[in-house]
Tab-separated table of C-alpha atoms and ligand atoms in Angstrom:
chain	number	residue	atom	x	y	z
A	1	UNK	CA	0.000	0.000	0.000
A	2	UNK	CA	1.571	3.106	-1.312
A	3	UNK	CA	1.172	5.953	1.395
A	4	UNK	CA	1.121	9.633	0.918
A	5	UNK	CA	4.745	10.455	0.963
A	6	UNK	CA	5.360	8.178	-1.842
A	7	UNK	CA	2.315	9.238	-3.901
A	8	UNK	CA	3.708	12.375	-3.495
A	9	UNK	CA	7.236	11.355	-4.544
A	10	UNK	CA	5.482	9.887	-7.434
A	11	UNK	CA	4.021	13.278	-8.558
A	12	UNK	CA	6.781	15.563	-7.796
A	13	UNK	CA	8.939	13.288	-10.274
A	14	UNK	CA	11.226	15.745	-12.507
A	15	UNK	CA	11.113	15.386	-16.121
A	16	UNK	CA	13.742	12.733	-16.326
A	17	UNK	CA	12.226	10.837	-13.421
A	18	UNK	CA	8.856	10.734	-15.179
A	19	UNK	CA	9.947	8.632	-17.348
A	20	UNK	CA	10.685	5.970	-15.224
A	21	UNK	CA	7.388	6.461	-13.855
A	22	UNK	CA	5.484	6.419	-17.114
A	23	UNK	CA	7.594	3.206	-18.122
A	24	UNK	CA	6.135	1.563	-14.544
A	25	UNK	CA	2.893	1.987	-14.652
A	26	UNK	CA	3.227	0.669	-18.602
A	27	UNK	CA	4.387	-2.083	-17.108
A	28	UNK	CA	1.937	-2.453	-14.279
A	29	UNK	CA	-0.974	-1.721	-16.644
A	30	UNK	CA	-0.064	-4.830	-18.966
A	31	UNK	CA	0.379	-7.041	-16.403
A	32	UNK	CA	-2.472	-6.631	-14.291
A	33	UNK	CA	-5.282	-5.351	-17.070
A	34	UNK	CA	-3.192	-5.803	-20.224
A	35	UNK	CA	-1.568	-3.738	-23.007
A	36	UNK	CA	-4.960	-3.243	-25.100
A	37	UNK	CA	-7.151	0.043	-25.149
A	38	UNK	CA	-10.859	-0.520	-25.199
A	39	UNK	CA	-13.301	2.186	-26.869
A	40	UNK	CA	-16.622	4.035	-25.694
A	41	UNK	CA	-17.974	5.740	-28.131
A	42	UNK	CA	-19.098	8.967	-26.526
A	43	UNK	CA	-22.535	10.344	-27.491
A	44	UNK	CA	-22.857	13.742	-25.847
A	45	UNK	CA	-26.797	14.092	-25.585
A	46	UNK	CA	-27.272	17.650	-24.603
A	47	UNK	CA	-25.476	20.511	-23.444
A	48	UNK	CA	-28.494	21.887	-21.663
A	49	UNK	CA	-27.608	21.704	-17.835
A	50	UNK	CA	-29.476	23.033	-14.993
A	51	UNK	CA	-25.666	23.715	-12.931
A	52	UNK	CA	-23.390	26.677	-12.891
A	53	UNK	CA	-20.155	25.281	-12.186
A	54	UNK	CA	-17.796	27.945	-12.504
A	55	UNK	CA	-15.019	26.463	-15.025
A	56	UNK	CA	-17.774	24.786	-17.287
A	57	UNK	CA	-18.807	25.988	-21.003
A	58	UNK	CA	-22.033	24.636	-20.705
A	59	UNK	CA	-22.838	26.166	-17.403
A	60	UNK	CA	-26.465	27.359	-17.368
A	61	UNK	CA	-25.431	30.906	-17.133
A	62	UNK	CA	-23.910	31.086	-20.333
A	63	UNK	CA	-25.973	32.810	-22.896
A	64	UNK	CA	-23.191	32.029	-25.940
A	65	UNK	CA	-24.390	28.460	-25.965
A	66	UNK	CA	-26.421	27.352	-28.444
A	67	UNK	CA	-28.834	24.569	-26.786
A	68	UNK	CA	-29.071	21.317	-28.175
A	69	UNK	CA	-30.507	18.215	-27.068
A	70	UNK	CA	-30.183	15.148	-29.524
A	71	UNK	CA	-33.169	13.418	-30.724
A	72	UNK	CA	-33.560	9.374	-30.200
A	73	UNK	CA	-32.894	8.873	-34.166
A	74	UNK	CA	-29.595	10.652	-33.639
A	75	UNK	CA	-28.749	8.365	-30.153
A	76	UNK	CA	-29.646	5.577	-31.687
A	77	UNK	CA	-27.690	6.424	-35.353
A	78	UNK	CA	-25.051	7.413	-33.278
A	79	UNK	CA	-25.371	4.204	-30.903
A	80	UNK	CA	-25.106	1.766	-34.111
A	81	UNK	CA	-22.579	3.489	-35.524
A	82	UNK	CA	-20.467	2.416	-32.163
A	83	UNK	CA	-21.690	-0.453	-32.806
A	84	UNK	CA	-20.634	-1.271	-36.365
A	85	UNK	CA	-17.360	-0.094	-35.632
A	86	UNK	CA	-16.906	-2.900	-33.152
A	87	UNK	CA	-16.694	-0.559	-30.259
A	88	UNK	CA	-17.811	-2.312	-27.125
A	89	UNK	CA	-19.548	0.321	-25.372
A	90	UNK	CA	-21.126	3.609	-25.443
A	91	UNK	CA	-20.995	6.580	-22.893
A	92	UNK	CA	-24.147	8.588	-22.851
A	93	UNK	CA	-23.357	12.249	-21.585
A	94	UNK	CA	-25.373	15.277	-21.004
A	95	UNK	CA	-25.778	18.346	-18.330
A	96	UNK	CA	-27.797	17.830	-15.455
A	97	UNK	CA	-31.222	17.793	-15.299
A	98	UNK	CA	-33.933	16.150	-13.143
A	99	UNK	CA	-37.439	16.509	-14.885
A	100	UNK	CA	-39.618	13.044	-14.809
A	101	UNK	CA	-39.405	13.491	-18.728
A	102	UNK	CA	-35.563	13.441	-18.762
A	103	UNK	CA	-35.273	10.591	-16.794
A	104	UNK	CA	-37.695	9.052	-18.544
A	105	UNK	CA	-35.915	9.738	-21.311
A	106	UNK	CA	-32.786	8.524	-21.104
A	107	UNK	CA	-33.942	5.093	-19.268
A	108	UNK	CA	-35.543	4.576	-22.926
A	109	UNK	CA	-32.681	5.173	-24.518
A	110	UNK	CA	-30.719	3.128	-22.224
A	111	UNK	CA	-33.257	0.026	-23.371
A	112	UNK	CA	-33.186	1.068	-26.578
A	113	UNK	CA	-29.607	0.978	-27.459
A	114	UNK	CA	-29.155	-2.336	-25.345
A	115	UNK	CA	-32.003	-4.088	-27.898
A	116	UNK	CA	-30.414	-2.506	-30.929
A	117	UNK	CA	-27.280	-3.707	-30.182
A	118	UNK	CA	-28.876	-7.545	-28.910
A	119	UNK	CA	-27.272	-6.738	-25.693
A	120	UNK	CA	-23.870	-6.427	-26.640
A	121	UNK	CA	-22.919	-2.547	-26.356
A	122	UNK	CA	-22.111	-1.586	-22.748
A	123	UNK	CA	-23.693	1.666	-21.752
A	124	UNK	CA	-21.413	3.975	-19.469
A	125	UNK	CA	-24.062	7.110	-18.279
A	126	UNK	CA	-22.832	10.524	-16.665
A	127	UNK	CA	-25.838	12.542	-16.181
A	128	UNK	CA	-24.742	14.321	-12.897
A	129	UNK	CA	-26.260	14.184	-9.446
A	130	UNK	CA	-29.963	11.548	-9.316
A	131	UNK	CA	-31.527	10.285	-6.806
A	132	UNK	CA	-31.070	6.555	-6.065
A	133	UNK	CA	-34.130	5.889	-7.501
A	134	UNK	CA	-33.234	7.308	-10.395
A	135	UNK	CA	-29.451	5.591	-9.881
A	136	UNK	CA	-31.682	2.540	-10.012
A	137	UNK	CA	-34.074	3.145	-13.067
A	138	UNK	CA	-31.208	3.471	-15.361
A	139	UNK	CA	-29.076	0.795	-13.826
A	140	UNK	CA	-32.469	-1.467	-14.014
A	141	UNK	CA	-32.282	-0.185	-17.649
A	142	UNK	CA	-29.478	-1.910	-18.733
A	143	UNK	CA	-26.819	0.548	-18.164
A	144	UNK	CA	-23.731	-0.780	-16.049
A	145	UNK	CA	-21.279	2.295	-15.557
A	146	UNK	CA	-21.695	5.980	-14.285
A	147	UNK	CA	-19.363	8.278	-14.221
A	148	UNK	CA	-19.805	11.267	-12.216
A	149	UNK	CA	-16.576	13.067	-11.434
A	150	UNK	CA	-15.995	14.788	-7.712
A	151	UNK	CA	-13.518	17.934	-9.478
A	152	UNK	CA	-11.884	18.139	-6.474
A	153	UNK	CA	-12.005	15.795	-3.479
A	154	UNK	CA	-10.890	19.204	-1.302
A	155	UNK	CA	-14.195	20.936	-0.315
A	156	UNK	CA	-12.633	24.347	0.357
A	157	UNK	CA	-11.583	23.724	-3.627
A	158	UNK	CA	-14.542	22.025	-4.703
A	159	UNK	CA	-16.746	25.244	-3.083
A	160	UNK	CA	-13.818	27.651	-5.056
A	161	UNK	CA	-14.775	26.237	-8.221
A	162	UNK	CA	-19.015	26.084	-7.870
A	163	UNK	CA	-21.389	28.737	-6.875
A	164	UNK	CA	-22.050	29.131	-3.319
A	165	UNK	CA	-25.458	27.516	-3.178
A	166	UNK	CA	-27.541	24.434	-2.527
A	167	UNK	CA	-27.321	23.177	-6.105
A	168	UNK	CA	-23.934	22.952	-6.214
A	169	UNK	CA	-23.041	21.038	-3.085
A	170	UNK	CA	-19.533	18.797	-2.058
A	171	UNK	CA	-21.877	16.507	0.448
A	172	UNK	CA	-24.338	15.802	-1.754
A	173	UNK	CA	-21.451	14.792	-4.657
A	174	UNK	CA	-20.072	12.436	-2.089
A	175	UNK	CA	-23.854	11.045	-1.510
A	176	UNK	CA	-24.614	10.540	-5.558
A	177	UNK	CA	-21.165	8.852	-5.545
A	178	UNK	CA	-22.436	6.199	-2.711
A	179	UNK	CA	-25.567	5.920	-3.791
A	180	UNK	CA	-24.249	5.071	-7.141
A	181	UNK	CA	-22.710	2.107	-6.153
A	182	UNK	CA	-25.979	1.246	-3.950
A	183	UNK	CA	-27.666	1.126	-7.624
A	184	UNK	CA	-25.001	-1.456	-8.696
A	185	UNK	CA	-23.234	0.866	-10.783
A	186	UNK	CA	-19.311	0.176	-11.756
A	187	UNK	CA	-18.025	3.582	-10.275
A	188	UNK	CA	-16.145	6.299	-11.797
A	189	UNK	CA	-14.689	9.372	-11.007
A	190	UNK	CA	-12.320	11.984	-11.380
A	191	UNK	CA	-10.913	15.071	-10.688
A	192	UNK	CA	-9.400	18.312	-12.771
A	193	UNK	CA	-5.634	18.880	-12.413
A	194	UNK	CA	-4.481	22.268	-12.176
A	195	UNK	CA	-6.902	24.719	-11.034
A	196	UNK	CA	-6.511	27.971	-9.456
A	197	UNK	CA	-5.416	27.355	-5.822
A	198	UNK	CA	-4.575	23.970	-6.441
A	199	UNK	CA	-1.625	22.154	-4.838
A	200	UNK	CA	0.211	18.955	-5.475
A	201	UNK	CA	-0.645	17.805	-2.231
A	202	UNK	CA	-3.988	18.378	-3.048
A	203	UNK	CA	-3.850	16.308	-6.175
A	204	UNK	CA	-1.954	13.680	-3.885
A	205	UNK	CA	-5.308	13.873	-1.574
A	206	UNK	CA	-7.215	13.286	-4.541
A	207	UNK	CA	-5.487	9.952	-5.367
A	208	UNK	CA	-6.390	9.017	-1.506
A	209	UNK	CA	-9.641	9.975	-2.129
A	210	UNK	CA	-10.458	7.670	-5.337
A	211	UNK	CA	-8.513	4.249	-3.671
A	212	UNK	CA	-10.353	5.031	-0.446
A	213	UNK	CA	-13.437	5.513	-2.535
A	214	UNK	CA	-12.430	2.116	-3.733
A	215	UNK	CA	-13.496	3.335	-8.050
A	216	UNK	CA	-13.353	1.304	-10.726
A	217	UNK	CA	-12.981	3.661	-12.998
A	218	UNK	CA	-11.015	7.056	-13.163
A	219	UNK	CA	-11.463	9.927	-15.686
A	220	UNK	CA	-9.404	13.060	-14.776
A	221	UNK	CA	-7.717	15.452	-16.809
A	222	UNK	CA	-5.446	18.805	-16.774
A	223	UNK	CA	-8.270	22.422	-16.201
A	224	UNK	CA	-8.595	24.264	-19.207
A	225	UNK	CA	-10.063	27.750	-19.558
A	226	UNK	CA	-13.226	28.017	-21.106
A	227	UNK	CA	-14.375	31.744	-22.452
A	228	UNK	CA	-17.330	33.567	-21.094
A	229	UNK	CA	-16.807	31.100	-17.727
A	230	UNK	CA	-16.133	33.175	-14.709
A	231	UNK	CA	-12.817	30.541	-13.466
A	232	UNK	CA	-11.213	31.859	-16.491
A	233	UNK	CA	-10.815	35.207	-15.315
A	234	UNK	CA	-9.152	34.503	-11.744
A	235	UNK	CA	-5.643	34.051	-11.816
A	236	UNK	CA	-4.370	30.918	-12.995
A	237	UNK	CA	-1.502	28.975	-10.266
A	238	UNK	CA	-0.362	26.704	-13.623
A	239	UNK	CA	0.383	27.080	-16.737
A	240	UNK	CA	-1.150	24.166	-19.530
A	241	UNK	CA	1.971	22.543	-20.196
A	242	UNK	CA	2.729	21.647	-16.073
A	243	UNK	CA	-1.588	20.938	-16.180
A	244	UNK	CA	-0.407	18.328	-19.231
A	245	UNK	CA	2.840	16.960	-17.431
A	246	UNK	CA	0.550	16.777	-13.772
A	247	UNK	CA	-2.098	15.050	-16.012
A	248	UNK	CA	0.455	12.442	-16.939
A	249	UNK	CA	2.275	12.183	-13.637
A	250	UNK	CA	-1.666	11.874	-12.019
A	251	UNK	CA	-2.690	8.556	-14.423
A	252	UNK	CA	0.793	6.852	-14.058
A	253	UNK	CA	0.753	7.724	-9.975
A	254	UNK	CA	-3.044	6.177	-10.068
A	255	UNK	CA	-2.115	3.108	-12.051
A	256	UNK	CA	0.581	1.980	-9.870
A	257	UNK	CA	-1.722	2.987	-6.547
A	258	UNK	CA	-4.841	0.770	-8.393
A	259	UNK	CA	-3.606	-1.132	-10.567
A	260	UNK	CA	-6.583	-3.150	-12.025
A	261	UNK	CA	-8.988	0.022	-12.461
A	262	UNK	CA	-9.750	1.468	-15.777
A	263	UNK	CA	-8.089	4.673	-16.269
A	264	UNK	CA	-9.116	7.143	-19.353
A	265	UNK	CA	-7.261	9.294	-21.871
A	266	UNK	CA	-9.486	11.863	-21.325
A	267	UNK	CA	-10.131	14.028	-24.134
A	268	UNK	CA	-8.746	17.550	-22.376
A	269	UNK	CA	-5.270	16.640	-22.559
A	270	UNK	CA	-5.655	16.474	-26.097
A	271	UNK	CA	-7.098	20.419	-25.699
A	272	UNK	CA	-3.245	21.005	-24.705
A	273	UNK	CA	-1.326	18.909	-26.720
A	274	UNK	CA	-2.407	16.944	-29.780
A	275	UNK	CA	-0.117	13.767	-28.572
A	276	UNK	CA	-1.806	14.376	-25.124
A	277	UNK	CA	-4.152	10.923	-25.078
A	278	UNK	CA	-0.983	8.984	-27.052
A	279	UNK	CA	1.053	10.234	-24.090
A	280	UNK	CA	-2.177	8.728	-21.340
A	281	UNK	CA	-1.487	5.798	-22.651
A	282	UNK	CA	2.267	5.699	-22.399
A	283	UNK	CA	1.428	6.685	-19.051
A	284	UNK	CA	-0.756	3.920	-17.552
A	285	UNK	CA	-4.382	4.527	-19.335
A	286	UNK	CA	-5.983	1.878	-20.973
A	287	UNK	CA	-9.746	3.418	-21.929
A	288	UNK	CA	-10.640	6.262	-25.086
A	289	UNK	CA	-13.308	7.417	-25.407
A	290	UNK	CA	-14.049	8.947	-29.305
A	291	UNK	CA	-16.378	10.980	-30.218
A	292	UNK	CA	-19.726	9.202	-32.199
A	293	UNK	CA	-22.198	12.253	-31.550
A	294	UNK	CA	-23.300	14.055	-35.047
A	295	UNK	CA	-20.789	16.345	-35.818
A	296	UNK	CA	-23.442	19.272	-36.605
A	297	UNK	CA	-23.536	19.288	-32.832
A	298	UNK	CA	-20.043	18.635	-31.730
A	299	UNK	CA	-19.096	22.523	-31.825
A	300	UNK	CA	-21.794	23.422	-29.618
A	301	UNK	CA	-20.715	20.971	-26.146
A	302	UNK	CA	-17.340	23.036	-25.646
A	303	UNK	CA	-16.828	22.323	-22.186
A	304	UNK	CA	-13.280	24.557	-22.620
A	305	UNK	CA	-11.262	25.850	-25.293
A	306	UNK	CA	-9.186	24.269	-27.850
A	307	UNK	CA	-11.776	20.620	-26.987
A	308	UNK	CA	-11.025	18.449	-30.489
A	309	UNK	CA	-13.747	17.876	-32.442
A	310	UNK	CA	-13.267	14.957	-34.537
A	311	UNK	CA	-12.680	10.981	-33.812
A	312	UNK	CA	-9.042	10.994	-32.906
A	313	UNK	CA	-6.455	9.534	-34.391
A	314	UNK	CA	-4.820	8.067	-30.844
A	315	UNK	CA	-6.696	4.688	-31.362
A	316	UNK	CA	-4.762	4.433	-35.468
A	317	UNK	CA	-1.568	4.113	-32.882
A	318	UNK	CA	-2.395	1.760	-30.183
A	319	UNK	CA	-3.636	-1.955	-29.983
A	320	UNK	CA	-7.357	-1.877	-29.558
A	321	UNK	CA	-9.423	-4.315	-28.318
A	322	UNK	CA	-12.293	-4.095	-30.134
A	323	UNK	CA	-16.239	-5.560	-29.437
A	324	UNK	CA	-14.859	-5.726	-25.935
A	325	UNK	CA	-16.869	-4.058	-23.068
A	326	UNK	CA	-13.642	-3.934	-21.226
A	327	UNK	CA	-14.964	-4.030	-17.434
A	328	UNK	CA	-12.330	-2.864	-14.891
A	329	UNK	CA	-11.206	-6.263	-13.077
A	330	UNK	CA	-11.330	-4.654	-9.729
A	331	UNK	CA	-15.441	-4.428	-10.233
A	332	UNK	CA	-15.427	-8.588	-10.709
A	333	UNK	CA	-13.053	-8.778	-7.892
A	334	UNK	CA	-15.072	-7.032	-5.463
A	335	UNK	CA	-18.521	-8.579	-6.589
A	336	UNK	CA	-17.583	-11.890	-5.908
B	401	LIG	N1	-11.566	22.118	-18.154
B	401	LIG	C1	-11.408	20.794	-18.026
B	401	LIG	N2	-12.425	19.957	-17.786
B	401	LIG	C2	-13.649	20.488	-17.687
B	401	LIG	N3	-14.833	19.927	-17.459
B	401	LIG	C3	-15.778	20.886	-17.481
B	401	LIG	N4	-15.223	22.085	-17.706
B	401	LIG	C4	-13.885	21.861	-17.834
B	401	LIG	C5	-12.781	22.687	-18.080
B	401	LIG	N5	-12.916	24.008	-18.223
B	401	LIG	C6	-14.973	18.516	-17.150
B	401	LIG	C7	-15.502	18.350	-15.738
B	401	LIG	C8	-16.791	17.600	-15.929
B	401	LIG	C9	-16.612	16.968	-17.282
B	401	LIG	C10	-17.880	16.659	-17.982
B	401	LIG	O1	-15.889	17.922	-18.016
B	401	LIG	O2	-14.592	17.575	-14.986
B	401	LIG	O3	-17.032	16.638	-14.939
B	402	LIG	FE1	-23.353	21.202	-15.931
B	402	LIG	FE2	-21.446	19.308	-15.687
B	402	LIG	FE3	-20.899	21.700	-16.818
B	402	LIG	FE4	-21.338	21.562	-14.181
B	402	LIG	S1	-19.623	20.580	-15.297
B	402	LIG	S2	-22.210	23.090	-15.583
B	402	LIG	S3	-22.919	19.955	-14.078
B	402	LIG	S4	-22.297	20.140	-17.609
């Protein structure tokens, strides 16, 4: 069991160190999980949210964004396109919301995709903060991963980086992230790497916070400004290139702490550096997640600048494993 000090060590590695990292969680990842990269093809269903988080592009209050939400032709087109590519699962994504319809909604789609596909897409949702019963509609649905990142396991940070209000709370993150794993749900979470006011021993926290959390699946990735959001117009503490190398030095630290989770290439260190998922990888990740939504739309859920737009290159490089749902062994391990 690595303890703080180390996970620290890990993350203050110099350049030349981090190499030796990278090449050890490599290592760790293909002998515990394996050397392949499994695919979700991401269908991002609206970017109409009911939040206000302060770094976010698609936070209610800003007025630039033109609303979308996607119709069930366009999941489903989008869904069986995933599927004919031999990807073995889909993540549905979308802002918050909490009508009856929405929920509705999406636990169609949910049934929908899995009978399209004759049950052999996996369906990842992250749909914010539900209630169990909600938690337990989709699951019931057919969908059998949630992610639902915390930002920031530090709640002086986490309250930094949200409005000051009841909507946007840290208790009730930590009670969505319990009471999706009541619902059955293979966990995931994540946090952003870099923001204002953030320390390395905050990050270091973080990694504490997901093994004592016990996930099964991480997605975390460097901050990145967003226009018209107010975080971008506080001063920064990094710059995007140590956001990009903390990214890296995050994943690798992660793998070697948890070693049979799934850990993404998440799509903002590409924002930063077009080699940015290649260089996940190198580091420890073993999920991408491409982008299947209809590219008319694809402009319009810019979470922060610079996000890429098309279906990324990263998976021509790496060995895929395709038609795979690719479930994190350390779910199976701790069903049994
Ligand atoms: N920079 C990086 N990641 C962001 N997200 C939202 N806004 C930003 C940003 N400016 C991430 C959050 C959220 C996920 C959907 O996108 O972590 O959970
Ligand atoms: Fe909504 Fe998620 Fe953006 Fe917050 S981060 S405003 S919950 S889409």
């Amino acid at each position: 069991m690595y303890a703080r000090d180390k996970i620290l060590a890990m993350l203050n590695s110099d350049p030349h160190e981090q190499e030796a990292l990278f090449a050890k969680a490599q290592s760790v990842r293909n002998s515990v999980v394996g050397d392949g990269v499994y695919l979700r093809g991401l269908i991002e269903y609206s970017n109409v949210c009911r939040k206000n988080c302060l770094y976010c592009g698609i936070r209610q209050g800003n007025e630039s964004v033109e609303r979308y939400t996607l119709t069930r032709e366009q999941v489903l087109e989008a869904s069986q396109f995933a599927y004919e590519n031999r990807y073995g699962s889909v993540v549905l994504q979308g802002g918050e919301l909490t009508s009856h319809q929405h929920i509705a909604t999406i636990e169609s789609l949910v049934a929908e995709i899995k009978s399209m596909s004759n049950n052999e897409l996996g369906i990842t949702l992250s749909f914010g903060e539900q209630t169990l019963d909600t938690y337990q509609r989709w699951f019931a649905a057919g969908a059998h991963r949630y992610l639902l990142r915390v930002e920031s396991s530090n709640k002086a940070l986490f309250r930094s980086i949200h409005p000051n209000d009841k909507l946007h709370s840290y208790d009730d993150r930590l009670e969505a992230l319990h009471n999706l794993r009541r619902a059955g749900f293979q966990l995931g979470t994540g946090v952003m790497i870099g923001l204002p006011g953030q320390t390395v021993e905050n990050l270091a926290d973080d990694l504490l916070f997901l093994r004592e959390l016990d996930i099964d699946m991480c997605g975390m990735g460097p901050y990145v400004e967003c226009a018209n959001t107010p975080l971008a117009n506080v001063k920064q503490s990094h710059d995007l290139r140590w956001r990009l190398e903390m990214s890296l030095k995050m994943i690798a630290t992660l793998r070697i702490i948890m070693p049979d989770i799934n850990i993404a290439a998440t799509t903002a260190l590409q924002a930063i550096d077009p080699q940015g998922r290649l260089r996940a990888i190198g580091a420890g990740a073993n999920i991408v997640m491409p982008n299947v939504s209809p590219s008319e739309f694809r402009g319009s859920y810019a979470l922060y600048n610079n996000k890429p737009l098309s279906i990324d290159s990263t998976i021509n490089e790496c060995s895929v494993r395709y038609a795979e749902w690719g479930d994190s062994p350390h779910f199976r391990k701790d069903s049994k």
